[in-house]
Every structure is written in C-alpha cells, then in structure tokens.
XYZ file of C-alpha atoms in Angstrom:
288
model
C 95.855 62.802 140.791
C 94.836 62.346 137.154
C 97.833 61.794 134.904
C 96.478 64.427 132.539
C 96.229 67.011 135.325
C 99.776 66.158 136.384
C 100.925 66.702 132.811
C 99.146 70.072 132.608
C 100.702 71.239 135.883
C 104.215 70.737 134.505
C 103.954 74.006 132.568
C 103.292 75.994 135.765
C 105.890 77.468 138.098
C 104.415 76.864 141.548
C 106.715 78.214 144.238
C 104.087 79.360 146.738
C 100.631 78.325 147.881
C 99.245 81.289 145.930
C 100.981 79.969 142.793
C 99.474 76.525 143.402
C 95.968 77.965 143.704
C 96.368 79.917 140.465
C 97.798 76.918 138.608
C 94.904 74.798 139.834
C 92.398 77.385 138.609
C 94.119 77.678 135.230
C 94.011 73.913 134.724
C 90.347 73.898 135.710
C 89.663 76.737 133.268
C 91.063 74.666 130.423
C 89.038 71.646 131.493
C 85.935 73.870 131.366
C 86.892 75.064 127.864
C 87.325 71.475 126.719
C 83.953 70.554 128.184
C 82.199 73.485 126.535
C 83.803 72.590 123.216
C 82.570 69.002 123.457
C 79.104 70.293 124.346
C 78.944 72.255 121.071
C 79.078 75.630 122.793
C 81.506 77.142 120.282
C 79.109 76.613 117.395
C 77.251 79.627 118.763
C 79.767 81.430 120.936
C 83.321 82.770 120.914
C 85.945 83.075 123.642
C 87.429 86.477 124.460
C 88.932 88.492 127.317
C 92.036 88.167 129.477
C 91.959 84.388 129.873
C 91.665 83.951 126.094
C 94.669 86.220 125.725
C 96.641 84.189 128.274
C 95.856 80.753 126.836
C 96.135 81.533 123.129
C 98.457 84.556 122.913
C 100.803 84.090 125.867
C 99.715 86.878 128.219
C 101.909 86.497 131.305
C 99.384 87.158 134.044
C 96.703 85.177 135.820
C 93.152 85.916 134.679
C 90.232 84.910 136.882
C 87.189 84.616 134.616
C 86.123 82.986 131.365
C 84.419 85.483 129.046
C 82.368 84.505 126.021
C 80.215 86.228 123.444
C 77.586 84.851 121.132
C 78.465 85.367 117.495
C 74.921 86.583 116.813
C 72.511 88.200 119.263
C 70.000 85.737 120.734
C 67.721 86.757 123.603
C 66.564 83.132 123.939
C 70.015 81.700 124.537
C 70.126 79.486 127.630
C 73.555 78.905 129.120
C 72.227 76.245 131.493
C 71.599 73.884 128.565
C 75.333 73.182 128.524
C 75.661 72.440 132.250
C 74.945 68.662 132.204
C 77.610 67.854 129.583
C 80.064 70.322 131.108
C 79.580 68.948 134.596
C 80.085 65.387 133.354
C 83.275 66.402 131.543
C 84.751 68.199 134.545
C 83.912 65.368 136.949
C 85.590 62.845 134.627
C 88.919 64.326 135.799
C 88.074 63.642 139.433
C 86.994 67.198 140.221
C 84.120 67.550 142.679
C 82.375 70.666 141.520
C 78.944 72.182 141.159
C 77.813 74.505 138.371
C 75.197 77.117 139.208
C 73.714 79.911 137.141
C 73.901 83.399 138.604
C 70.488 84.940 139.069
C 70.090 88.311 137.401
C 69.374 91.231 139.728
C 69.026 93.695 136.839
C 68.311 93.663 133.121
C 71.585 92.844 131.383
C 72.930 91.205 128.234
C 75.225 89.006 130.316
C 74.401 85.469 131.446
C 76.699 84.239 134.223
C 77.467 80.956 135.940
C 79.895 79.716 138.561
C 81.855 76.520 138.867
C 82.456 75.934 142.572
C 84.311 73.386 144.664
C 86.219 73.062 147.916
C 89.678 74.633 147.645
C 91.433 72.355 150.131
C 89.944 69.199 148.652
C 91.096 70.135 145.175
C 94.552 71.258 146.273
C 94.986 67.817 147.849
C 93.916 66.283 144.548
C 96.371 68.434 142.555
C 99.250 68.475 145.063
C 98.898 65.399 147.258
C 102.495 65.575 148.531
C 102.425 69.230 149.609
C 101.552 70.962 152.865
C 98.373 73.022 152.478
C 97.760 73.596 156.158
C 97.274 77.304 155.522
C 94.008 76.718 153.643
C 90.744 76.903 155.574
C 88.513 73.855 155.324
C 85.555 75.893 154.067
C 87.458 77.923 151.461
C 85.802 77.752 148.040
C 87.392 77.734 144.624
C 85.202 79.643 142.195
C 85.499 80.081 138.437
C 83.041 82.453 136.815
C 82.061 82.279 133.179
C 79.937 84.849 131.387
C 78.243 85.039 127.995
C 77.240 88.260 126.227
C 73.999 87.354 124.445
C 73.714 90.709 122.616
C 77.256 91.322 121.406
C 78.473 94.386 119.493
C 78.743 93.832 115.748
C 81.786 93.474 113.516
C 83.896 91.146 115.649
C 85.989 88.731 113.604
C 86.861 85.218 114.712
C 89.398 82.435 114.404
C 89.600 78.788 115.404
C 92.393 77.474 117.571
C 93.161 74.066 119.051
C 94.491 72.754 122.358
C 95.783 69.257 123.077
C 95.203 69.117 126.840
C 93.272 67.926 128.761
C 92.136 66.326 125.465
C 92.298 67.675 121.913
C 89.595 70.309 121.442
C 88.707 73.297 119.281
C 87.830 76.803 120.419
C 86.205 79.598 118.444
C 87.584 82.898 119.679
C 87.881 86.559 118.818
C 90.924 87.218 116.654
C 93.616 89.489 118.050
C 92.330 92.796 116.539
C 88.850 92.118 117.980
C 90.317 91.133 121.357
C 92.302 94.380 121.328
C 89.140 96.354 120.534
C 87.485 94.883 123.608
C 90.464 95.824 125.756
C 90.613 99.420 124.502
C 86.897 99.723 125.198
C 87.547 98.491 128.749
C 90.376 100.992 129.278
C 88.211 103.875 128.075
C 84.867 102.946 129.604
C 85.121 100.376 132.362
C 84.730 101.769 135.858
C 85.350 99.419 138.766
C 84.119 101.153 141.900
C 85.022 104.389 140.054
C 88.584 103.124 139.525
C 90.396 101.742 136.508
C 91.457 98.109 136.552
C 95.228 97.817 136.427
C 94.710 94.536 134.610
C 93.224 96.436 131.656
C 96.285 98.689 131.475
C 98.651 95.729 131.733
C 96.891 93.971 128.864
C 96.894 97.198 126.827
C 100.689 97.351 127.112
C 100.874 93.662 126.120
C 98.893 94.283 122.924
C 101.034 97.259 121.923
C 104.237 95.320 122.647
C 102.893 92.569 120.364
C 102.286 95.124 117.562
C 98.606 94.178 117.586
C 96.227 96.191 115.412
C 92.743 97.097 116.587
C 89.453 96.180 114.898
C 88.196 99.759 114.618
C 84.632 98.937 113.495
C 84.111 96.542 116.399
C 85.574 99.044 118.867
C 83.161 101.712 117.623
C 80.222 99.339 118.073
C 81.332 98.586 121.637
C 81.680 102.275 122.459
C 78.260 103.024 120.948
C 76.544 100.144 122.744
C 77.881 101.209 126.127
C 77.022 104.871 125.552
C 80.639 106.048 125.666
C 80.294 107.827 122.304
C 77.463 109.146 120.173
C 76.670 108.197 116.599
C 78.413 111.192 115.027
C 81.790 109.989 116.319
C 83.505 108.076 113.517
C 86.076 106.557 115.866
C 89.042 107.381 113.660
C 92.521 106.442 114.839
C 93.105 110.006 116.041
C 89.804 109.989 117.940
C 90.648 106.653 119.583
C 94.037 108.014 120.666
C 92.408 111.174 122.023
C 89.882 109.177 124.075
C 92.654 107.047 125.497
C 94.833 110.024 126.382
C 91.927 111.761 128.099
C 91.371 108.590 130.109
C 95.045 108.413 131.089
C 94.799 111.958 132.466
C 92.238 110.777 135.028
C 93.856 107.534 136.216
C 95.311 106.985 139.663
C 98.297 104.898 138.590
C 99.273 103.882 142.108
C 95.834 102.338 142.570
C 96.125 100.678 139.150
C 99.501 99.167 140.116
C 98.021 97.777 143.327
C 95.232 96.140 141.329
C 97.509 94.287 138.916
C 100.389 93.420 141.289
C 98.851 90.166 142.688
C 98.405 88.787 139.164
C 101.984 89.115 137.872
C 105.425 87.906 138.954
C 107.627 90.828 137.903
C 106.114 93.958 139.439
C 109.149 96.049 138.434
C 107.549 96.497 135.007
C 105.002 98.752 136.702
C 107.618 101.326 137.719
C 107.227 103.153 134.402
C 103.470 103.503 134.657
C 102.443 107.141 134.418
C 100.289 109.405 132.280
C 103.296 110.300 130.140
C 104.250 106.632 129.626
C 100.792 105.589 128.444
C 100.310 108.623 126.218
C 103.642 108.057 124.520
C 103.159 104.332 123.832
C 99.657 105.075 122.487
C 101.343 106.788 119.526
C 102.187 103.229 118.389
C 98.497 102.292 118.135
C 97.342 101.144 114.692
C 94.006 100.034 113.258
C 93.482 96.968 111.111
C 92.866 97.949 107.490
C-alpha cells in the first residue's frame, strides 16, 4: 500500500467491511479532487454538495458522489479534457481505475463521468492484512462525478486547501451557497417520488452549524428548476413556508431508511417528524 494512502486511512474508523469500503471510497474521492486541481479544473469550476460538506465542513456522514458546478455557464465545456491528467494522477497512487464519460440519454445541463475499478483488488491494496472473503470477485467500485455546465447565478465561492494526498487547492461554494443548494434539494428534489433522507440530515447539520442561506442563489435555483415563478421574491418567510409545506408531505420513516446506511448513530433520527422539522426551521436565517 502507498504510504500516503496508509496515512489518509488513519483518520477513518473502520470496524466493518462496509466501513472499509466507505473509507476506501473517501480516500479515492480526495485523490480525484487532487488530480482535478492539478489539471486546472478549479479555474473554471467549483465543488459543492454533500461530499464538499463532509471534506471541508465536517459533515459526519458518507457521501457517494462528487458534485461540481462551472462558475460561468459554458455549453462548450468538455469534462473529458481533464481525464488524461486525472487518470495519470490517480494511477500514480497504485490505483487501477478507468474513467468513462456517461452518455447523455436526454438534454441536460449535467455532464457526468465515472471512475471505476475492481472492489476486491482495491480493498487488498488498501487493507492487505484483512480478510475480505465476503467481497465478490466481480464487484465494482464506482465514484461518480458531475458538472453543472449551466449553473444558477449568484453563488459565492471560497478557496480551501488540503494537504493529502498532496497539497492542493479547491475552489468551492461557500457555506451560504452550499446551504442554498441543500434547501433547494429539500424543497424540489424527488427521488422516485420520495425525499432523500440525506437531504434532511444535511439540512439539520446546516441549522445546527448556524449557517445562513444565500437567498439570491436559492431563488435562482428554484426559478431554474421551475419550483417557483418569477413573481415569488423568495423572502425568508416564503422560504420557510415552502419548507414547511414540503415537510407536511414527507414520509419520515422512508427518509430514515434512506439515510441510515450512511451514518453511525441512527438514534439521532428518532426525533424526525413534521413537527421537529417545522420547529427547527424557525432558526433559518438568510445571509445579508
């Protein structure tokens, strides 16, 4: 195993095979971020979403995907231009992976790609002294990364640095803009007609952190996705009303089942109810 990978694994609590798989994916995610940074990707794009929140703000749950947004809309952006440098960077750590672009089946602003490799082979690389007999030989590790090439306006950004696997810089949405994206997801995102418990978990995390929301960016997101019309100003009271109406329609047992595999302490979900979410939403504040 690479000494750098071994060093990165020290920060992970890996009690089970599931923990080991998640730790492996999280290390690989950071290697991908480092590779994208070295390829100049963050001159045009910014990091956002659950994984950004975990790496840079301490969110205590596993997040599967890497989500990015261009800073300015560009229909000619080509994600595949970064694959050669990224692939070289990832393979320099001994990882045997392949990067493929996802073919679009419909007109969308999202460009997607997958980093794929053999799960068992990489677990042996990461944990050479452990029994992984429960892993099928053909199981695939897959990390998806997506780029929004026509992002909503008014996001604000910040630069942050990481030291492992090598010192690198990331351009990412600042916390109020990240929070705007999460509120938009809570209000609008339908996953097989069900809410994602992960969105609700992150929403609680933001409120517990006393985060403020970028109201202008949230309004742009809601407009772009057709969740509101232009006459809606998206005042704080209107945002709270939209959230509370959404909470009225949520199946919280289903939401708990969605988030449970991604967190260690599931007892925190016992409070989840319409009343709980409506009451904590009173703490919501917008960035002036």
